[in-house]
Amino acid sequence: MQALLQQIDTSRLPRHIAIIMDGNGRWAEEKGQERLYGHFHGVESVRNIVEGCAELGIEYLTLYAFSTENWDRPQPEVEGLMTLLVETIRKEVPVLNKNNIRLHVIGELSMLPDFARTALNEALALTAANTGLNLVMALSYSSRWELVNAVKNIAKDVKAGKIEPDSINQDTLQKYLSTSNLPDPELMIRTSGEYRISNFLLYQLAYAELYFTNTRWPDFRKENLYEAIIDFQMRERRFGKISRQIKAKELHK
């Protein structure tokens, strides 16, 4: 792991990493266990990766913890996930504070049960003063929901005379997204061998580097994170330009 760490250029870290934590259920089923067994062990991976990002100096880490589509899963699994969520959040708040990590939450939180919203609000308040890593949990989140919600709110403000339709641009839409106070992710990691974005930060990932690994989330650790960052740093990020332009810009820095 130390050898991997030494390959990382700390001057070129992604400012914001987003992760689709996939494969908990399949990991458990492969071991002959109930799906919740995988989610329980996935919490260990969350702790490890949050710690790894904080140690590196990553500013923002967004974890796709529960999508709006996940509400359609079997009821016992959903109820178990909500209970695990609350227990984990309450247990981890002292650790977040010790490591100066601030918690944020994005998503359609009105769909969460009352006890889960209460625990989240407590954690948000208790970590609000922290100035280190910003840990963003996407809960009951759907990018299509987010975009529809943004359009609705823009329409309301146009109707109220607060916005002129002709003045609407990319910056306008950005301000109405649930991530309005966050930079866009530069690196998106998805575990467990699936090659989809699955309704996750569709607008925000427009220029993110995408990294897919076959490793199931419960097995994902710091060394896997380091491999993803090394891969990210080997890529040339052109943003629609050509290589010659990027190299010329680097020379003039």
Tab-separated table of C-alpha atoms in Angstrom:
chain	number	residue	atom	x	y	z
A	1	MET	CA	0.000	0.000	0.000
A	2	GLN	CA	2.884	2.367	0.789
A	3	ALA	CA	4.295	1.812	-2.710
A	4	LEU	CA	0.975	2.900	-4.217
A	5	LEU	CA	0.799	5.921	-1.950
A	6	GLN	CA	4.236	7.048	-3.110
A	7	GLN	CA	3.029	7.038	-6.736
A	8	ILE	CA	0.380	9.684	-6.003
A	9	ASP	CA	1.216	13.272	-6.901
A	10	THR	CA	-0.308	15.175	-3.991
A	11	SER	CA	-0.186	18.412	-6.001
A	12	ARG	CA	-2.657	16.992	-8.543
A	13	LEU	CA	-5.278	15.332	-6.374
A	14	PRO	CA	-8.904	15.389	-7.496
A	15	ARG	CA	-10.645	18.011	-5.421
A	16	HIS	CA	-13.893	16.028	-5.335
A	17	ILE	CA	-14.303	12.236	-5.576
A	18	ALA	CA	-17.730	10.622	-5.997
A	19	ILE	CA	-18.279	6.900	-5.395
A	20	ILE	CA	-21.109	4.537	-6.305
A	21	MET	CA	-20.770	1.951	-3.538
A	22	ASP	CA	-22.022	-1.090	-5.425
A	23	GLY	CA	-21.921	-4.804	-4.697
A	24	ASN	CA	-22.846	-5.140	-1.015
A	25	GLY	CA	-25.757	-7.484	-1.662
A	26	ARG	CA	-23.934	-9.646	-4.201
A	27	TRP	CA	-20.890	-9.853	-1.924
A	28	ALA	CA	-23.136	-11.242	0.828
A	29	GLU	CA	-24.974	-13.661	-1.465
A	30	GLU	CA	-21.662	-15.018	-2.753
A	31	LYS	CA	-20.863	-15.874	0.868
A	32	GLY	CA	-24.254	-17.500	1.427
A	33	GLN	CA	-25.472	-14.673	3.634
A	34	GLU	CA	-28.449	-12.308	3.628
A	35	ARG	CA	-27.961	-9.078	1.651
A	36	LEU	CA	-27.912	-6.950	4.813
A	37	TYR	CA	-24.748	-8.795	5.857
A	38	GLY	CA	-23.034	-7.126	2.893
A	39	HIS	CA	-24.342	-3.681	3.787
A	40	PHE	CA	-23.100	-4.130	7.346
A	41	HIS	CA	-19.588	-4.935	6.103
A	42	GLY	CA	-19.818	-2.107	3.574
A	43	VAL	CA	-19.753	0.294	6.524
A	44	GLU	CA	-16.164	-0.790	7.194
A	45	SER	CA	-15.265	0.254	3.659
A	46	VAL	CA	-16.907	3.641	4.184
A	47	ARG	CA	-14.803	4.217	7.313
A	48	ASN	CA	-11.628	3.152	5.523
A	49	ILE	CA	-12.186	5.294	2.421
A	50	VAL	CA	-13.283	8.364	4.382
A	51	GLU	CA	-10.110	8.017	6.442
A	52	GLY	CA	-8.021	7.582	3.292
A	53	CYS	CA	-9.477	10.694	1.644
A	54	ALA	CA	-8.991	12.744	4.806
A	55	GLU	CA	-5.356	11.603	5.080
A	56	LEU	CA	-4.653	12.563	1.463
A	57	GLY	CA	-6.285	15.961	1.802
A	58	ILE	CA	-9.217	15.368	-0.545
A	59	GLU	CA	-11.672	18.241	-0.041
A	60	TYR	CA	-14.965	16.545	-1.003
A	61	LEU	CA	-16.123	12.924	-1.011
A	62	THR	CA	-19.653	12.072	-2.160
A	63	LEU	CA	-20.974	8.570	-1.472
A	64	TYR	CA	-24.062	7.230	-3.246
A	65	ALA	CA	-25.584	5.488	-0.242
A	66	PHE	CA	-29.240	5.022	-1.222
A	67	SER	CA	-31.058	5.912	-4.437
A	68	THR	CA	-34.738	6.703	-4.864
A	69	GLU	CA	-34.962	3.461	-6.874
A	70	ASN	CA	-33.702	1.535	-3.838
A	71	TRP	CA	-37.064	2.156	-2.142
A	72	ASP	CA	-38.421	-0.558	-4.475
A	73	ARG	CA	-36.212	-3.234	-2.898
A	74	PRO	CA	-37.762	-5.833	-0.554
A	75	GLN	CA	-39.183	-4.126	2.533
A	76	PRO	CA	-37.030	-6.041	5.082
A	77	GLU	CA	-33.878	-4.910	3.259
A	78	VAL	CA	-35.027	-1.280	3.120
A	79	GLU	CA	-35.978	-1.266	6.807
A	80	GLY	CA	-32.661	-2.894	7.703
A	81	LEU	CA	-30.758	-0.303	5.665
A	82	MET	CA	-32.520	2.584	7.405
A	83	THR	CA	-31.760	1.111	10.827
A	84	LEU	CA	-28.123	0.528	9.841
A	85	LEU	CA	-27.915	4.092	8.520
A	86	VAL	CA	-29.094	5.605	11.798
A	87	GLU	CA	-26.915	3.365	13.977
A	88	THR	CA	-23.867	4.111	11.848
A	89	ILE	CA	-24.393	7.876	11.765
A	90	ARG	CA	-24.830	8.142	15.526
A	91	LYS	CA	-21.799	5.941	16.138
A	92	GLU	CA	-19.566	7.800	13.680
A	93	VAL	CA	-20.284	11.425	14.645
A	94	PRO	CA	-17.576	11.483	17.371
A	95	VAL	CA	-15.096	10.050	14.836
A	96	LEU	CA	-16.077	12.675	12.255
A	97	ASN	CA	-15.558	15.431	14.797
A	98	LYS	CA	-12.230	13.998	15.931
A	99	ASN	CA	-11.033	14.061	12.311
A	100	ASN	CA	-12.544	17.495	11.510
A	101	ILE	CA	-14.916	16.003	8.896
A	102	ARG	CA	-18.136	17.813	8.038
A	103	LEU	CA	-21.204	15.822	6.987
A	104	HIS	CA	-23.574	16.951	4.228
A	105	VAL	CA	-26.641	15.173	2.830
A	106	ILE	CA	-28.293	15.482	-0.590
A	107	GLY	CA	-31.465	13.785	-1.812
A	108	GLU	CA	-35.223	13.634	-1.410
A	109	LEU	CA	-35.006	13.424	2.363
A	110	SER	CA	-38.764	13.735	2.838
A	111	MET	CA	-38.973	10.076	1.816
A	112	LEU	CA	-36.831	8.967	4.767
A	113	PRO	CA	-38.557	7.735	7.933
A	114	ASP	CA	-38.753	10.286	10.754
A	115	PHE	CA	-36.183	8.527	12.938
A	116	ALA	CA	-33.645	8.613	10.096
A	117	ARG	CA	-34.207	12.313	9.374
A	118	THR	CA	-33.823	13.104	13.075
A	119	ALA	CA	-30.489	11.285	13.270
A	120	LEU	CA	-29.242	12.972	10.100
A	121	ASN	CA	-30.189	16.448	11.291
A	122	GLU	CA	-28.417	15.821	14.591
A	123	ALA	CA	-25.261	14.708	12.770
A	124	LEU	CA	-25.362	17.685	10.406
A	125	ALA	CA	-25.610	20.087	13.333
A	126	LEU	CA	-22.883	18.358	15.348
A	127	THR	CA	-20.356	18.430	12.481
A	128	ALA	CA	-21.281	21.827	10.999
A	129	ALA	CA	-18.229	23.621	12.404
A	130	ASN	CA	-15.679	21.160	10.999
A	131	THR	CA	-13.351	22.468	8.297
A	132	GLY	CA	-11.625	19.361	6.913
A	133	LEU	CA	-12.998	16.799	4.471
A	134	ASN	CA	-16.573	17.433	3.355
A	135	LEU	CA	-18.361	14.056	3.398
A	136	VAL	CA	-21.512	14.178	1.270
A	137	MET	CA	-24.033	11.352	1.618
A	138	ALA	CA	-26.464	10.951	-1.296
A	139	LEU	CA	-29.543	9.462	0.375
A	140	SER	CA	-32.856	8.855	-1.352
A	141	TYR	CA	-31.100	10.592	-4.224
A	142	SER	CA	-31.889	10.573	-7.927
A	143	SER	CA	-30.269	12.879	-10.442
A	144	ARG	CA	-33.456	13.013	-12.525
A	145	TRP	CA	-35.409	14.009	-9.422
A	146	GLU	CA	-32.798	16.677	-8.703
A	147	LEU	CA	-32.991	18.103	-12.233
A	148	VAL	CA	-36.796	18.089	-12.305
A	149	ASN	CA	-36.848	19.779	-8.907
A	150	ALA	CA	-34.392	22.435	-10.129
A	151	VAL	CA	-36.520	23.144	-13.219
A	152	LYS	CA	-39.657	23.463	-11.085
A	153	ASN	CA	-37.976	25.959	-8.772
A	154	ILE	CA	-36.579	27.973	-11.665
A	155	ALA	CA	-40.074	28.076	-13.204
A	156	LYS	CA	-41.510	29.335	-9.894
A	157	ASP	CA	-38.943	32.120	-9.741
A	158	VAL	CA	-39.572	33.067	-13.381
A	159	LYS	CA	-43.292	33.245	-12.617
A	160	ALA	CA	-42.565	35.400	-9.557
A	161	GLY	CA	-40.480	37.765	-11.653
A	162	LYS	CA	-37.232	36.900	-9.883
A	163	ILE	CA	-35.571	35.548	-13.040
A	164	GLU	CA	-35.780	36.629	-16.673
A	165	PRO	CA	-36.093	33.549	-18.929
A	166	ASP	CA	-33.484	34.884	-21.363
A	167	SER	CA	-30.963	35.195	-18.535
A	168	ILE	CA	-31.076	31.482	-17.653
A	169	ASN	CA	-27.726	29.747	-18.288
A	170	GLN	CA	-25.606	26.915	-16.888
A	171	ASP	CA	-24.765	28.957	-13.791
A	172	THR	CA	-28.470	29.465	-13.127
A	173	LEU	CA	-29.191	25.746	-13.182
A	174	GLN	CA	-26.146	25.035	-11.023
A	175	LYS	CA	-27.525	27.299	-8.290
A	176	TYR	CA	-30.763	25.285	-8.118
A	177	LEU	CA	-29.115	21.874	-7.793
A	178	SER	CA	-28.716	20.200	-4.399
A	179	THR	CA	-24.951	20.393	-4.968
A	180	SER	CA	-24.956	24.154	-5.537
A	181	ASN	CA	-22.364	24.709	-2.795
A	182	LEU	CA	-20.071	21.885	-3.981
A	183	PRO	CA	-17.528	21.730	-6.826
A	184	ASP	CA	-18.276	19.143	-9.518
A	185	PRO	CA	-16.585	15.756	-9.007
A	186	GLU	CA	-13.374	15.246	-10.953
A	187	LEU	CA	-13.228	11.489	-10.347
A	188	MET	CA	-16.163	9.059	-10.143
A	189	ILE	CA	-15.516	5.526	-8.919
A	190	ARG	CA	-17.981	2.649	-9.257
A	191	THR	CA	-17.304	-0.701	-7.625
A	192	SER	CA	-18.513	-4.232	-8.390
A	193	GLY	CA	-17.996	-4.368	-12.159
A	194	GLU	CA	-21.022	-2.401	-13.351
A	195	TYR	CA	-20.419	0.189	-16.097
A	196	ARG	CA	-23.264	2.600	-15.434
A	197	ILE	CA	-23.747	5.952	-13.718
A	198	SER	CA	-27.188	4.845	-12.467
A	199	ASN	CA	-28.899	8.213	-12.091
A	200	PHE	CA	-26.038	9.634	-10.018
A	201	LEU	CA	-24.965	13.273	-10.435
A	202	LEU	CA	-25.729	13.220	-14.161
A	203	TYR	CA	-25.209	16.963	-14.614
A	204	GLN	CA	-22.250	17.246	-12.255
A	205	LEU	CA	-20.306	14.345	-13.806
A	206	ALA	CA	-20.189	15.953	-17.258
A	207	TYR	CA	-16.372	16.192	-17.233
A	208	ALA	CA	-15.494	13.726	-14.483
A	209	GLU	CA	-13.050	10.912	-15.120
A	210	LEU	CA	-14.889	7.593	-14.697
A	211	TYR	CA	-13.176	4.658	-13.013
A	212	PHE	CA	-14.755	1.191	-12.808
A	213	THR	CA	-13.471	-1.722	-10.757
A	214	ASN	CA	-14.665	-5.303	-10.305
A	215	THR	CA	-13.970	-5.100	-6.565
A	216	ARG	CA	-17.160	-5.382	-4.504
A	217	TRP	CA	-17.702	-2.459	-2.148
A	218	PRO	CA	-17.159	-4.456	1.110
A	219	ASP	CA	-13.667	-5.357	-0.205
A	220	PHE	CA	-12.793	-1.819	-1.377
A	221	ARG	CA	-9.988	-0.300	0.724
A	222	LYS	CA	-7.442	2.515	0.652
A	223	GLU	CA	-5.171	0.691	-1.792
A	224	ASN	CA	-8.087	0.488	-4.254
A	225	LEU	CA	-8.692	4.218	-3.767
A	226	TYR	CA	-5.011	4.922	-4.418
A	227	GLU	CA	-5.143	2.873	-7.635
A	228	ALA	CA	-8.118	4.930	-8.828
A	229	ILE	CA	-6.326	8.204	-8.064
A	230	ILE	CA	-3.151	7.027	-9.830
A	231	ASP	CA	-5.255	6.116	-12.876
A	232	PHE	CA	-6.902	9.559	-12.703
A	233	GLN	CA	-3.525	11.288	-12.632
A	234	MET	CA	-2.374	9.376	-15.727
A	235	ARG	CA	-5.220	10.769	-17.815
A	236	GLU	CA	-5.095	13.970	-19.840
A	237	ARG	CA	-8.115	16.130	-18.990
A	238	ARG	CA	-8.822	18.201	-22.109
A	239	PHE	CA	-12.329	19.626	-21.529
A	240	GLY	CA	-12.987	19.779	-25.275
A	241	LYS	CA	-9.550	21.163	-26.162
A	242	ILE	CA	-6.683	19.333	-27.892
A	243	SER	CA	-3.541	17.958	-26.274
A	244	ARG	CA	-1.320	20.738	-27.673
A	245	GLN	CA	-3.455	23.399	-26.004
A	246	ILE	CA	-3.353	21.624	-22.638
A	247	LYS	CA	0.434	21.185	-22.782
A	248	ALA	CA	0.948	24.833	-23.755
A	249	LYS	CA	-1.193	25.914	-20.798
A	250	GLU	CA	0.833	23.728	-18.429
A	251	LEU	CA	4.106	25.265	-19.708
A	252	HIS	CA	2.855	28.786	-18.975
A	253	LYS	CA	1.828	28.073	-15.399
